[in-house]
PDB file of C-alpha atoms in Angstrom:
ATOM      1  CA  UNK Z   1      88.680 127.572  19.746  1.00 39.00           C
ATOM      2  CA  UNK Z   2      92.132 127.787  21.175  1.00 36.00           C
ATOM      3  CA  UNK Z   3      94.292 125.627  19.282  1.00 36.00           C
ATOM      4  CA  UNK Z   4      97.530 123.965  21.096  1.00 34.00           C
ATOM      5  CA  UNK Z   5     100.770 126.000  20.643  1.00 31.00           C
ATOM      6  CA  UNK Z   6     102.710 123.115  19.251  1.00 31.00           C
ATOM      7  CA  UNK Z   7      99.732 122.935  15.575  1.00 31.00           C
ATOM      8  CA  UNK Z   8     101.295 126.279  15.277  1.00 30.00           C
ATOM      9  CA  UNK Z   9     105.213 125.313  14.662  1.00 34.00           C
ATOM     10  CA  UNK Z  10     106.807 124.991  11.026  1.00 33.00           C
ATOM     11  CA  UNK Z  11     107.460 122.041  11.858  1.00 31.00           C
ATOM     12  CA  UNK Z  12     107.757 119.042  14.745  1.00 31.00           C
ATOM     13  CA  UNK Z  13     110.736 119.390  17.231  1.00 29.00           C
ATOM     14  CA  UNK Z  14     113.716 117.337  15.239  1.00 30.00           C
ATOM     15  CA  UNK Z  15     111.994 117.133  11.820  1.00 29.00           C
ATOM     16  CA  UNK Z  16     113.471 118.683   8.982  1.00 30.00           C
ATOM     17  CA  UNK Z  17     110.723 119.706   6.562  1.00 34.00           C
ATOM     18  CA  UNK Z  18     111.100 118.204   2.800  1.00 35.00           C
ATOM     19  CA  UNK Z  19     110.635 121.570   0.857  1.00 37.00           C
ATOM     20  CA  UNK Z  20     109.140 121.862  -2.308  1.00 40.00           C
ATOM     21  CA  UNK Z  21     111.707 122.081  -5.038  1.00 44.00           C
ATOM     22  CA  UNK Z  22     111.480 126.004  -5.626  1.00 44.00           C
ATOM     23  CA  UNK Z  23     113.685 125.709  -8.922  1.00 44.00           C
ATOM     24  CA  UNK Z  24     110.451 123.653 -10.710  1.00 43.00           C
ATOM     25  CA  UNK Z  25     108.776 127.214 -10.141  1.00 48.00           C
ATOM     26  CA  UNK Z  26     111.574 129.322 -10.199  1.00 67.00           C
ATOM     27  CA  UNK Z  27     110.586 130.140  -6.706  1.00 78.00           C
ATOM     28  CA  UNK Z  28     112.191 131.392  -3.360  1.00 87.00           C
ATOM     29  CA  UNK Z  29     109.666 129.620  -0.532  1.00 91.00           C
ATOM     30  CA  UNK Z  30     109.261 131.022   2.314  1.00 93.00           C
ATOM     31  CA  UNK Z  31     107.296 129.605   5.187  1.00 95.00           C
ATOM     32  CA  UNK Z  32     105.582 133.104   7.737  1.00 95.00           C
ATOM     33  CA  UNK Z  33     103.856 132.020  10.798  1.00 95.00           C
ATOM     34  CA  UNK Z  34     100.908 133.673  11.153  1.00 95.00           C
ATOM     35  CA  UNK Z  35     101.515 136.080  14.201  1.00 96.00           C
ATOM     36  CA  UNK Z  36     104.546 137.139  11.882  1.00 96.00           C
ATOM     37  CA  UNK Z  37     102.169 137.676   8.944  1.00 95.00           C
ATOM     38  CA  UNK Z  38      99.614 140.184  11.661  1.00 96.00           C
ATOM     39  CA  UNK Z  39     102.649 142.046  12.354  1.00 96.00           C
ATOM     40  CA  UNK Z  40     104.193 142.613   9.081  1.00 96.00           C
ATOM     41  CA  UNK Z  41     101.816 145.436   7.714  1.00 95.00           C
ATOM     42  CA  UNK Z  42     104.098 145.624   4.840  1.00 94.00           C
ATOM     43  CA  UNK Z  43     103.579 141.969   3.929  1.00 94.00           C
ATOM     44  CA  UNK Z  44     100.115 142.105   4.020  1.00 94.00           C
ATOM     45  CA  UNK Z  45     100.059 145.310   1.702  1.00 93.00           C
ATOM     46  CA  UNK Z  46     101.757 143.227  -0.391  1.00 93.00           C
ATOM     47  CA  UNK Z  47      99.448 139.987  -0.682  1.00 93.00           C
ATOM     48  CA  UNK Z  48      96.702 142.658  -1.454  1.00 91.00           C
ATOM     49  CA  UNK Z  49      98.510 143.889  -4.731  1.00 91.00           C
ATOM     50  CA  UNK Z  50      98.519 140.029  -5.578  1.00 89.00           C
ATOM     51  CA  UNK Z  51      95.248 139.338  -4.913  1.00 86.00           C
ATOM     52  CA  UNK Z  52      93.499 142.737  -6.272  1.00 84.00           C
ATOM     53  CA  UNK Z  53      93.237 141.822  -9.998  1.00 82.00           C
ATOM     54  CA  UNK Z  54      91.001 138.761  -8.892  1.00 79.00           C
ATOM     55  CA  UNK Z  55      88.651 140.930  -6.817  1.00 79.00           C
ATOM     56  CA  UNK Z  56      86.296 143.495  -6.754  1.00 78.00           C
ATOM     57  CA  UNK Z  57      87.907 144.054  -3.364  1.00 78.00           C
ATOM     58  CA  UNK Z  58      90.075 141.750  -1.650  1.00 80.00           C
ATOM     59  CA  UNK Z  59      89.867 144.078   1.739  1.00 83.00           C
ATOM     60  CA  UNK Z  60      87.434 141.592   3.513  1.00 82.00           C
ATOM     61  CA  UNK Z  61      89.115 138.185   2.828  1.00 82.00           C
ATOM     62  CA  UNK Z  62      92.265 139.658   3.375  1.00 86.00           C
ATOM     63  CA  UNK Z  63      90.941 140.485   7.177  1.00 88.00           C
ATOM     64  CA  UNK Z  64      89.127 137.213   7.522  1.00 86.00           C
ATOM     65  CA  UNK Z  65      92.116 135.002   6.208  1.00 88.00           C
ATOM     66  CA  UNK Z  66      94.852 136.888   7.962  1.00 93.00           C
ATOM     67  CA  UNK Z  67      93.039 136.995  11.199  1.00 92.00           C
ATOM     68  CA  UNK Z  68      92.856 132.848  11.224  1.00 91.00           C
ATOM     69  CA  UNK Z  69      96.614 132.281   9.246  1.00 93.00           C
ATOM     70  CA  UNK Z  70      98.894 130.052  11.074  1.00 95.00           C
ATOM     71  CA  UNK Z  71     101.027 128.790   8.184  1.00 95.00           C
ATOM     72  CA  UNK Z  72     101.592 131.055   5.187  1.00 95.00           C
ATOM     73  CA  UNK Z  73     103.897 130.247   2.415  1.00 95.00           C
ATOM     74  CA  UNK Z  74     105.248 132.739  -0.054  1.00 93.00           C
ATOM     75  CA  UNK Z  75     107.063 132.448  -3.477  1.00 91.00           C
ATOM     76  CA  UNK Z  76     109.514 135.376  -4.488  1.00 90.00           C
ATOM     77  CA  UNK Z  77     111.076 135.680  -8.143  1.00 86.00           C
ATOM     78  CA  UNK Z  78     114.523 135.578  -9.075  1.00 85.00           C
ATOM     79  CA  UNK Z  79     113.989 139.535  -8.810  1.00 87.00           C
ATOM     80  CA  UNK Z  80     113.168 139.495  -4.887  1.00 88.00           C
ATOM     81  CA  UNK Z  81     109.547 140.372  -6.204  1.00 89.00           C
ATOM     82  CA  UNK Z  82     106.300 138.103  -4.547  1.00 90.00           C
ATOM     83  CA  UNK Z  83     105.232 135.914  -7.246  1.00 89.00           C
ATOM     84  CA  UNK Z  84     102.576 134.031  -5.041  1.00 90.00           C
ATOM     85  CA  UNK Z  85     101.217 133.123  -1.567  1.00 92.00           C
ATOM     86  CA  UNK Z  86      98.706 130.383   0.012  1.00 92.00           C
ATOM     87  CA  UNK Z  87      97.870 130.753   3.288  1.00 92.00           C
ATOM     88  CA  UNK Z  88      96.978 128.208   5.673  1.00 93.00           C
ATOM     89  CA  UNK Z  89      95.435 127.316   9.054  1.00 94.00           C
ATOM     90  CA  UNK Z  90      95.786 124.024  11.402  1.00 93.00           C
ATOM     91  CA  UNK Z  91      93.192 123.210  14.136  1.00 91.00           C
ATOM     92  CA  UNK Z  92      91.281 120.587  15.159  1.00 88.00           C
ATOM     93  CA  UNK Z  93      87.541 119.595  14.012  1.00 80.00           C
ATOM     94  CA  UNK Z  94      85.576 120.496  17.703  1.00 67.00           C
ATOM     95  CA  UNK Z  95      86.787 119.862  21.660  1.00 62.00           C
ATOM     96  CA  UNK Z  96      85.205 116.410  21.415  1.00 66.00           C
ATOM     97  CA  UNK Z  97      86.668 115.271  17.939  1.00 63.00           C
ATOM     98  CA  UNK Z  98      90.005 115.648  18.180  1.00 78.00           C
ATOM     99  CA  UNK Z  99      90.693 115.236  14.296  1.00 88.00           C
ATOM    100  CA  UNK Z 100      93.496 117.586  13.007  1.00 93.00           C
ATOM    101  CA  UNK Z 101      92.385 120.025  11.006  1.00 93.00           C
ATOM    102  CA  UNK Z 102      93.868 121.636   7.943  1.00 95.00           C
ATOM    103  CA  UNK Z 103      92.324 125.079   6.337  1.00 93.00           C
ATOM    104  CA  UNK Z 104      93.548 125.092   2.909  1.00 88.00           C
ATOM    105  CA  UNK Z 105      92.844 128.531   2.820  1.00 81.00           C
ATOM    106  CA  UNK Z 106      93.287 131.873   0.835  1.00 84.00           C
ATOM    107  CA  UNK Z 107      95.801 131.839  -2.541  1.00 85.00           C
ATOM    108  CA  UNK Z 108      96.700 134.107  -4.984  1.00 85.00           C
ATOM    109  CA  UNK Z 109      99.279 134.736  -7.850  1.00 85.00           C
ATOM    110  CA  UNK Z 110     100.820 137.538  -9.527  1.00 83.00           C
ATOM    111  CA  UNK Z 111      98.702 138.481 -12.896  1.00 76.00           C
ATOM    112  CA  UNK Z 112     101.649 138.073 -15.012  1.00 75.00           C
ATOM    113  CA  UNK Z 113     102.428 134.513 -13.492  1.00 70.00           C
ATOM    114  CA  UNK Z 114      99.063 133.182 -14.044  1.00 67.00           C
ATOM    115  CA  UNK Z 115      99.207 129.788 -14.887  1.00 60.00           C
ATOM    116  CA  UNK Z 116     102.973 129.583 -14.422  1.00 60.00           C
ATOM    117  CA  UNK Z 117     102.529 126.699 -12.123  1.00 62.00           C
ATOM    118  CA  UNK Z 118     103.869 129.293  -9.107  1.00 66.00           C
ATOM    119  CA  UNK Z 119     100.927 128.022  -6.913  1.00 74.00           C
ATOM    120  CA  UNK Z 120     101.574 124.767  -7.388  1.00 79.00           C
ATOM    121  CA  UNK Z 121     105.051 124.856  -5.931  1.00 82.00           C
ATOM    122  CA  UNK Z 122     103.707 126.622  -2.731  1.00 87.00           C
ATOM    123  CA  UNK Z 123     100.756 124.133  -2.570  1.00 85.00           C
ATOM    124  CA  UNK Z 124     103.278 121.147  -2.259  1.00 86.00           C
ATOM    125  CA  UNK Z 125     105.143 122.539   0.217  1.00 88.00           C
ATOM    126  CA  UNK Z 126     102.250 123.081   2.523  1.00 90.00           C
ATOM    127  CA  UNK Z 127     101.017 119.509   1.749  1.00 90.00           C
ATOM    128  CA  UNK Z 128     104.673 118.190   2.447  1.00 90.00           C
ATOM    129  CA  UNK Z 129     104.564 120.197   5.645  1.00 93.00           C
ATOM    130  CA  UNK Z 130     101.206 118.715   6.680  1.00 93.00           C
ATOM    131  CA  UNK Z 131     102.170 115.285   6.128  1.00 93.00           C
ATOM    132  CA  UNK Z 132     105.246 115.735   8.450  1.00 93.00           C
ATOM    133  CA  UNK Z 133     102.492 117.522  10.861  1.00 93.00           C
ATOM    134  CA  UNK Z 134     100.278 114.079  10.163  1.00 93.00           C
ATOM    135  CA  UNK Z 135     103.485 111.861  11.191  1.00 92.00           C
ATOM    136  CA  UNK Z 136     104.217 113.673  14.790  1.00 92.00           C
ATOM    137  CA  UNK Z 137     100.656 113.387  15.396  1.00 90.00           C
ATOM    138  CA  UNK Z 138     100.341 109.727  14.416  1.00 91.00           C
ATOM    139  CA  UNK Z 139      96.849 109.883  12.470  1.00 90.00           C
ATOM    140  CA  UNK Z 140      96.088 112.120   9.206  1.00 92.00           C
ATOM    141  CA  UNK Z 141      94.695 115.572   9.494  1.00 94.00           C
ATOM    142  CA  UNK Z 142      91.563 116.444   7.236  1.00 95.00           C
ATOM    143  CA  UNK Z 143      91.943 118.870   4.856  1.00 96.00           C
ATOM    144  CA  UNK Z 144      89.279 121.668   3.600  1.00 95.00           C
ATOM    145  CA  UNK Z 145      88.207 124.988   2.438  1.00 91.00           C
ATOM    146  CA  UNK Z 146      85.297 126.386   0.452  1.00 90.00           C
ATOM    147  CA  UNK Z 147      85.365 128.060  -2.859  1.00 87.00           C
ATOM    148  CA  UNK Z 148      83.748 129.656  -5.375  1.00 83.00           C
ATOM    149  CA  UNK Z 149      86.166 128.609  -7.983  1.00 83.00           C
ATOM    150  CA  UNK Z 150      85.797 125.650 -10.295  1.00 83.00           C
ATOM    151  CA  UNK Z 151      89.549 126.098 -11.025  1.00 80.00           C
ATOM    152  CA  UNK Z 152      90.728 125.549  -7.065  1.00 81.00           C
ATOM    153  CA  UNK Z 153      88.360 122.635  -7.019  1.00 87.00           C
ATOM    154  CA  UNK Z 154      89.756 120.945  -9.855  1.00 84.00           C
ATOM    155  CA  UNK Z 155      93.369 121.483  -8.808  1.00 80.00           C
ATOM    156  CA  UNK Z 156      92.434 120.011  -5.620  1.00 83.00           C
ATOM    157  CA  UNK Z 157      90.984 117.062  -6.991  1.00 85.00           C
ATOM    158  CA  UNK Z 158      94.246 116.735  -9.078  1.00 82.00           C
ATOM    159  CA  UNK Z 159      96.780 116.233  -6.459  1.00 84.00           C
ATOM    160  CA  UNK Z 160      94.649 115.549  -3.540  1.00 90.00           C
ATOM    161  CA  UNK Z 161      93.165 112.075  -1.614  1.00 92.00           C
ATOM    162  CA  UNK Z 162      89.632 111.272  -1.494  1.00 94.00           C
ATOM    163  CA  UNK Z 163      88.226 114.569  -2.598  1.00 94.00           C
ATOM    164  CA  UNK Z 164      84.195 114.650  -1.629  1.00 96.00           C
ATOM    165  CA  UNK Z 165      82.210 116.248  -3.148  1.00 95.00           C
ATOM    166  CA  UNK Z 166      82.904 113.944  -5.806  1.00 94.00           C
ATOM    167  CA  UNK Z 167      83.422 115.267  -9.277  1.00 89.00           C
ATOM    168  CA  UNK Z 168      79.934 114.023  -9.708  1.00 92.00           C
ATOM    169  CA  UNK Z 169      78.823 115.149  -6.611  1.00 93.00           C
ATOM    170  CA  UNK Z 170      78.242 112.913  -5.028  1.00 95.00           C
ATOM    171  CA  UNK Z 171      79.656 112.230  -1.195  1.00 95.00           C
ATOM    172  CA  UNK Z 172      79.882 109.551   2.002  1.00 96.00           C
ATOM    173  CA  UNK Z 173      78.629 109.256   4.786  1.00 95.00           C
ATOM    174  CA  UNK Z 174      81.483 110.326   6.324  1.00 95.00           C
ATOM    175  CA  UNK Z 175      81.704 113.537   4.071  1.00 95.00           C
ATOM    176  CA  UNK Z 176      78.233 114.479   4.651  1.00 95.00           C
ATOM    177  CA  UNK Z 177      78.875 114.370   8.251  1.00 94.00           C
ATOM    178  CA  UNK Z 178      82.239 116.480   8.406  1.00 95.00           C
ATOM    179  CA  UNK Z 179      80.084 118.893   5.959  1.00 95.00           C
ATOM    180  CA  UNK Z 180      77.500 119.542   8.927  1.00 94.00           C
ATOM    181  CA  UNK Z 181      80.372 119.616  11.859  1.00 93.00           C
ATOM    182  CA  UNK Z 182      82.051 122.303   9.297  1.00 94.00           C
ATOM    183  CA  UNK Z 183      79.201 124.596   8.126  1.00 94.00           C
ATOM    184  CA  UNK Z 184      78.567 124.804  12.085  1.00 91.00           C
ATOM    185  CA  UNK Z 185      82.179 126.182  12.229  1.00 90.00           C
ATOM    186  CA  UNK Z 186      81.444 128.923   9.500  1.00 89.00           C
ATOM    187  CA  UNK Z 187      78.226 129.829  11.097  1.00 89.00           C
ATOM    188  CA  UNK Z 188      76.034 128.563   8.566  1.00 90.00           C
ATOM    189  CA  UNK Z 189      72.841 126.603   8.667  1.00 88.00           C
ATOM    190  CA  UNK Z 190      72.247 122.887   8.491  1.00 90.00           C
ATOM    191  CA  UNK Z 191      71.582 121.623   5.361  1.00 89.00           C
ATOM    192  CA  UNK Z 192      68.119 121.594   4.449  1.00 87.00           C
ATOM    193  CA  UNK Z 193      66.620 118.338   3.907  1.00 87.00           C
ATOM    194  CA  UNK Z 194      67.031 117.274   0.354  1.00 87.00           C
ATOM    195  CA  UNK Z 195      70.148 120.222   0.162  1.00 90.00           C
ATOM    196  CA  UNK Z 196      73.728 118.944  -0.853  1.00 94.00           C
ATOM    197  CA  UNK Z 197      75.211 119.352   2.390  1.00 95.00           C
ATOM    198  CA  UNK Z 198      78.693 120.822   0.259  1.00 96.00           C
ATOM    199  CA  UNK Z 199      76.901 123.838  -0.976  1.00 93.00           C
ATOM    200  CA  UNK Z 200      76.729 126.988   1.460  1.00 91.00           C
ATOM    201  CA  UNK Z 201      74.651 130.020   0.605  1.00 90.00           C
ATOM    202  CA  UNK Z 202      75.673 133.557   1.277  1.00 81.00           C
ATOM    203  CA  UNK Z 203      78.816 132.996   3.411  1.00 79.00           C
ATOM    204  CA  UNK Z 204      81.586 134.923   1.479  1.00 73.00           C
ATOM    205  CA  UNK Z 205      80.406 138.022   2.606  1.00 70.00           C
ATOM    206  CA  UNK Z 206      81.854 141.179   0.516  1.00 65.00           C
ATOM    207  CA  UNK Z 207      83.795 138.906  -1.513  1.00 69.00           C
ATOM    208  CA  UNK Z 208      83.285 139.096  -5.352  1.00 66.00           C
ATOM    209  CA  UNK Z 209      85.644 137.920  -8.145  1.00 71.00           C
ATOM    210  CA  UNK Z 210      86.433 140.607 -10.532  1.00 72.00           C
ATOM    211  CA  UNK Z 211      85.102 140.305 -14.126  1.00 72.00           C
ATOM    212  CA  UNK Z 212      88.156 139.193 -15.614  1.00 77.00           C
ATOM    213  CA  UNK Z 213      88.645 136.088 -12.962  1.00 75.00           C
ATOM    214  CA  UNK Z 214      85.095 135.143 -13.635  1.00 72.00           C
ATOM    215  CA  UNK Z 215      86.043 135.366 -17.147  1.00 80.00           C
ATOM    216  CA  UNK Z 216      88.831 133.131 -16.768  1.00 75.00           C
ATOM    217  CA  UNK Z 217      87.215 130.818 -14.725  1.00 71.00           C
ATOM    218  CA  UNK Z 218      84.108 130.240 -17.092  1.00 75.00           C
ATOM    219  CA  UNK Z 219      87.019 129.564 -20.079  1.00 81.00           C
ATOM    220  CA  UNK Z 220      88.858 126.584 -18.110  1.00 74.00           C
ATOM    221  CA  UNK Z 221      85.236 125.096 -17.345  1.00 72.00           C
ATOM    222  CA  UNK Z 222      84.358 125.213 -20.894  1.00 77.00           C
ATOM    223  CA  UNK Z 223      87.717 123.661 -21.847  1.00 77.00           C
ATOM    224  CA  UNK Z 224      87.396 121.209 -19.115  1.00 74.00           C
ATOM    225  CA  UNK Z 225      83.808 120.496 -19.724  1.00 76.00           C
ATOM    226  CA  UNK Z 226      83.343 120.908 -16.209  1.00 79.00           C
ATOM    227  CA  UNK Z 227      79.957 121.283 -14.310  1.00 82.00           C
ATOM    228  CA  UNK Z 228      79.577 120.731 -10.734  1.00 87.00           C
ATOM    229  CA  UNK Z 229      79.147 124.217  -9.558  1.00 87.00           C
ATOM    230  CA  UNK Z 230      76.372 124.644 -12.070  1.00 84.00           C
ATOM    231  CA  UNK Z 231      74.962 121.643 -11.124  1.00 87.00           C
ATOM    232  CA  UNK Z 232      74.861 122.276  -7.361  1.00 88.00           C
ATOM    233  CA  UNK Z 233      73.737 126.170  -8.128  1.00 86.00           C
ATOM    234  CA  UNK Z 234      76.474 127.741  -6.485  1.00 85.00           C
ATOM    235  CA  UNK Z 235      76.470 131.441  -7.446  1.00 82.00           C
ATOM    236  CA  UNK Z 236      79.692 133.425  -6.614  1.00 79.00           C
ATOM    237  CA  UNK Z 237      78.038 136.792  -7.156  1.00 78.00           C
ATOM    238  CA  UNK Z 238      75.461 135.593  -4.766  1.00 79.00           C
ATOM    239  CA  UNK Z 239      78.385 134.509  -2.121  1.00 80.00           C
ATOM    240  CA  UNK Z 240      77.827 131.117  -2.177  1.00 85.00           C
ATOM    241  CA  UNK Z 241      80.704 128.582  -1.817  1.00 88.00           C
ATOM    242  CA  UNK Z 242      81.461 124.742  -1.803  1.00 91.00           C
ATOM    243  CA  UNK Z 243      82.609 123.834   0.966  1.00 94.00           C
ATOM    244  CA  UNK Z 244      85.255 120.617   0.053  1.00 95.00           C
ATOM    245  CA  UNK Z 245      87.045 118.062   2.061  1.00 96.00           C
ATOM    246  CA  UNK Z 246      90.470 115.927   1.266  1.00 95.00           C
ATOM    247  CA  UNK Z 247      93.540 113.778   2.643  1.00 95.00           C
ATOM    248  CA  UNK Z 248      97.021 113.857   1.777  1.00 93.00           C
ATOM    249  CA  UNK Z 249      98.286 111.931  -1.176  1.00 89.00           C
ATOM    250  CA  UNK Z 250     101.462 109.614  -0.759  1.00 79.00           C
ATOM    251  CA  UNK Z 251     102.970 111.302  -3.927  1.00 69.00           C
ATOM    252  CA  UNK Z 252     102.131 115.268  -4.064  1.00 59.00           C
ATOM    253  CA  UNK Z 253     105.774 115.880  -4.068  1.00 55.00           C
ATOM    254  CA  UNK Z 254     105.761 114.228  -7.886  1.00 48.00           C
ATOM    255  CA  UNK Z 255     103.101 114.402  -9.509  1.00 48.00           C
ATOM    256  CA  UNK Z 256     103.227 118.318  -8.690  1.00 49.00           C
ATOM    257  CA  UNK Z 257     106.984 118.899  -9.928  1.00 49.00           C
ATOM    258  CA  UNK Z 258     106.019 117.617 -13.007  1.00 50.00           C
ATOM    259  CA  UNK Z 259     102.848 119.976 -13.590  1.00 51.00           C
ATOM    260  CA  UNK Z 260     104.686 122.482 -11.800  1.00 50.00           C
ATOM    261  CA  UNK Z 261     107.634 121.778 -14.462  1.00 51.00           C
ATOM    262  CA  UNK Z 262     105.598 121.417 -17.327  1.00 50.00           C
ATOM    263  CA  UNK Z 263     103.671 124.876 -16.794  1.00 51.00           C
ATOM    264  CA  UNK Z 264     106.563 126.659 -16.794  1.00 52.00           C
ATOM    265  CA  UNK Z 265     107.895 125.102 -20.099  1.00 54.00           C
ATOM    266  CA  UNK Z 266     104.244 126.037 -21.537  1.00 54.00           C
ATOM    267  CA  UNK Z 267     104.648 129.611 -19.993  1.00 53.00           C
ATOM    268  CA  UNK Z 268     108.568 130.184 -21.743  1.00 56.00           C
ATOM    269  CA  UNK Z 269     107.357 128.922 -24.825  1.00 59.00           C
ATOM    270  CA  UNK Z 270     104.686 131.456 -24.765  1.00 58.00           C
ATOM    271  CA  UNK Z 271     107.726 133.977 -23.982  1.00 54.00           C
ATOM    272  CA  UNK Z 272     109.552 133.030 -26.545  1.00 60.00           C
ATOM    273  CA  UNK Z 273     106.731 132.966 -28.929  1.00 64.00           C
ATOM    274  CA  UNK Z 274     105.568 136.909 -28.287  1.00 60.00           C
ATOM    275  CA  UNK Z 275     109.202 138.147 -28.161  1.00 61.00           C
ATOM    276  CA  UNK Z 276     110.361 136.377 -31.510  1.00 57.00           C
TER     277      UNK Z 276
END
């Protein structure tokens, strides 16, 4: 689908963007469009180094991601160094249903910066960007993605409006009907009856986490007591992936400084801790 030129700016014409405050992160954020991003070979060498410990390989979603990007933001240390990137796409639903679209697509951060609350300063700048996207328009965009990570879900349904599936799983109307008009756009088959219409088999071809992200993400569902992937049967090894749908919030921009804020404090503490 071609999208219109102007879903592809930064921002609209006369709109200063409200960034996300970089020093809860410790962050430089950068906004690349993403014909910059297919021309920058050195850039993209570098979001594979970031991504690789999470992968078996990365090679595939890197091409897939890359070749849809229209919005990617990136996070450098104090040391010039990429801490983090989430990449992004806006579109709109089909030719007939002119909904804006938001991918929340592809993110990654350094190893060493794991739960350091890097991602979440990128992630509110995108969402501050979309809402100013949302404004010029004059209706809000829907947001989605698919995953096989319990951990994306859950930060999604954190700082994110009406999140479906439901923690529960269960959906609307509504939901079940952007979930058909959207596993059409990924190529994937209708739901079969009595199938949750969220849950795609077998579309994340040659994509595998590595052992130590599954390892990860099995801890924080333990902790978190979490269960809806189990529950729905989605098996990353077998590349399946949830497919899940959102709005903007009116207050991303605080309620992510503070967890932004507060996982850095955790992560110096930790610091402190090992070098004492």
């Amino acid at each position: 689908m071609n999208t219109p030129r102007d879903t592809r700016d930064s921002s609209p014409p006369g709109i200063t963007p409200l960034p996300a405050d970089p020093a809860a992160a410790g962050l430089d954020i950068e906004l690349i469009t993403g014909d910059e991003l297919r021309h920058n070979a050195w850039l993209r060498t570098e979001l594979a180094l970031i991504a690789a410990p999470s992968y078996d390989d990365a090679t595939a979603i890197l091409a897939r991601e890359v070749a849809d990007c229209t919005h990617l933001y990136i996070g450098r240390d104090r040391a010039g160094l990429l801490a983090g990137f989430f990449m992004t796409s806006r579109d709109y639903l089909t030719a007939e249903h002119g909904l804006p679209l938001v991918h929340v697509g592809w993110s990654a951060t350094r190893h060493d910066l794991k739960n350091s609350g890097a991602t979440m300063a990128l992630f509110e700048r995108c969402i501050t960007d979309t809402q100013i996207w949302e404004k010029q328009l004059g209706r809000r965009a829907l947001l989605w993605s698919t995953t096989a990570s319990p951990t994306i879900y859950l930060g999604v349904s954190r700082f994110l409006a009406e999140v479906e599936p439901r923690r529960d799983g269960s959906y609307s109307n509504d939901g079940a009907r952007y979930a058909h008009l959207l596993r059409e756009r990924l190529g994937a088959p209708a739901a079969a009856e009595g199938e949750h219409p969220f849950a795609v088999r077998g579309i994340a071809t040659a994509t595998r986490y590595s052992a130590i992200e599954r390892e990860r993400i099995a801890r924080v569902c333990d902790r978190k007591q979490f269960g809806l992937f189990d529950q729905l049967g989605i098996d990353e090894t077998n590349e399946d992936r949830l497919i899940f749908i959102a709005r903007t919030p009116a207050d991303i921009g605080t309620a992510l400084s503070r967890a932004s804020t507060l996982a850095l404090a955790r992560r110096s503490r930790q610091e402190q801790r090992k070098s004492a």
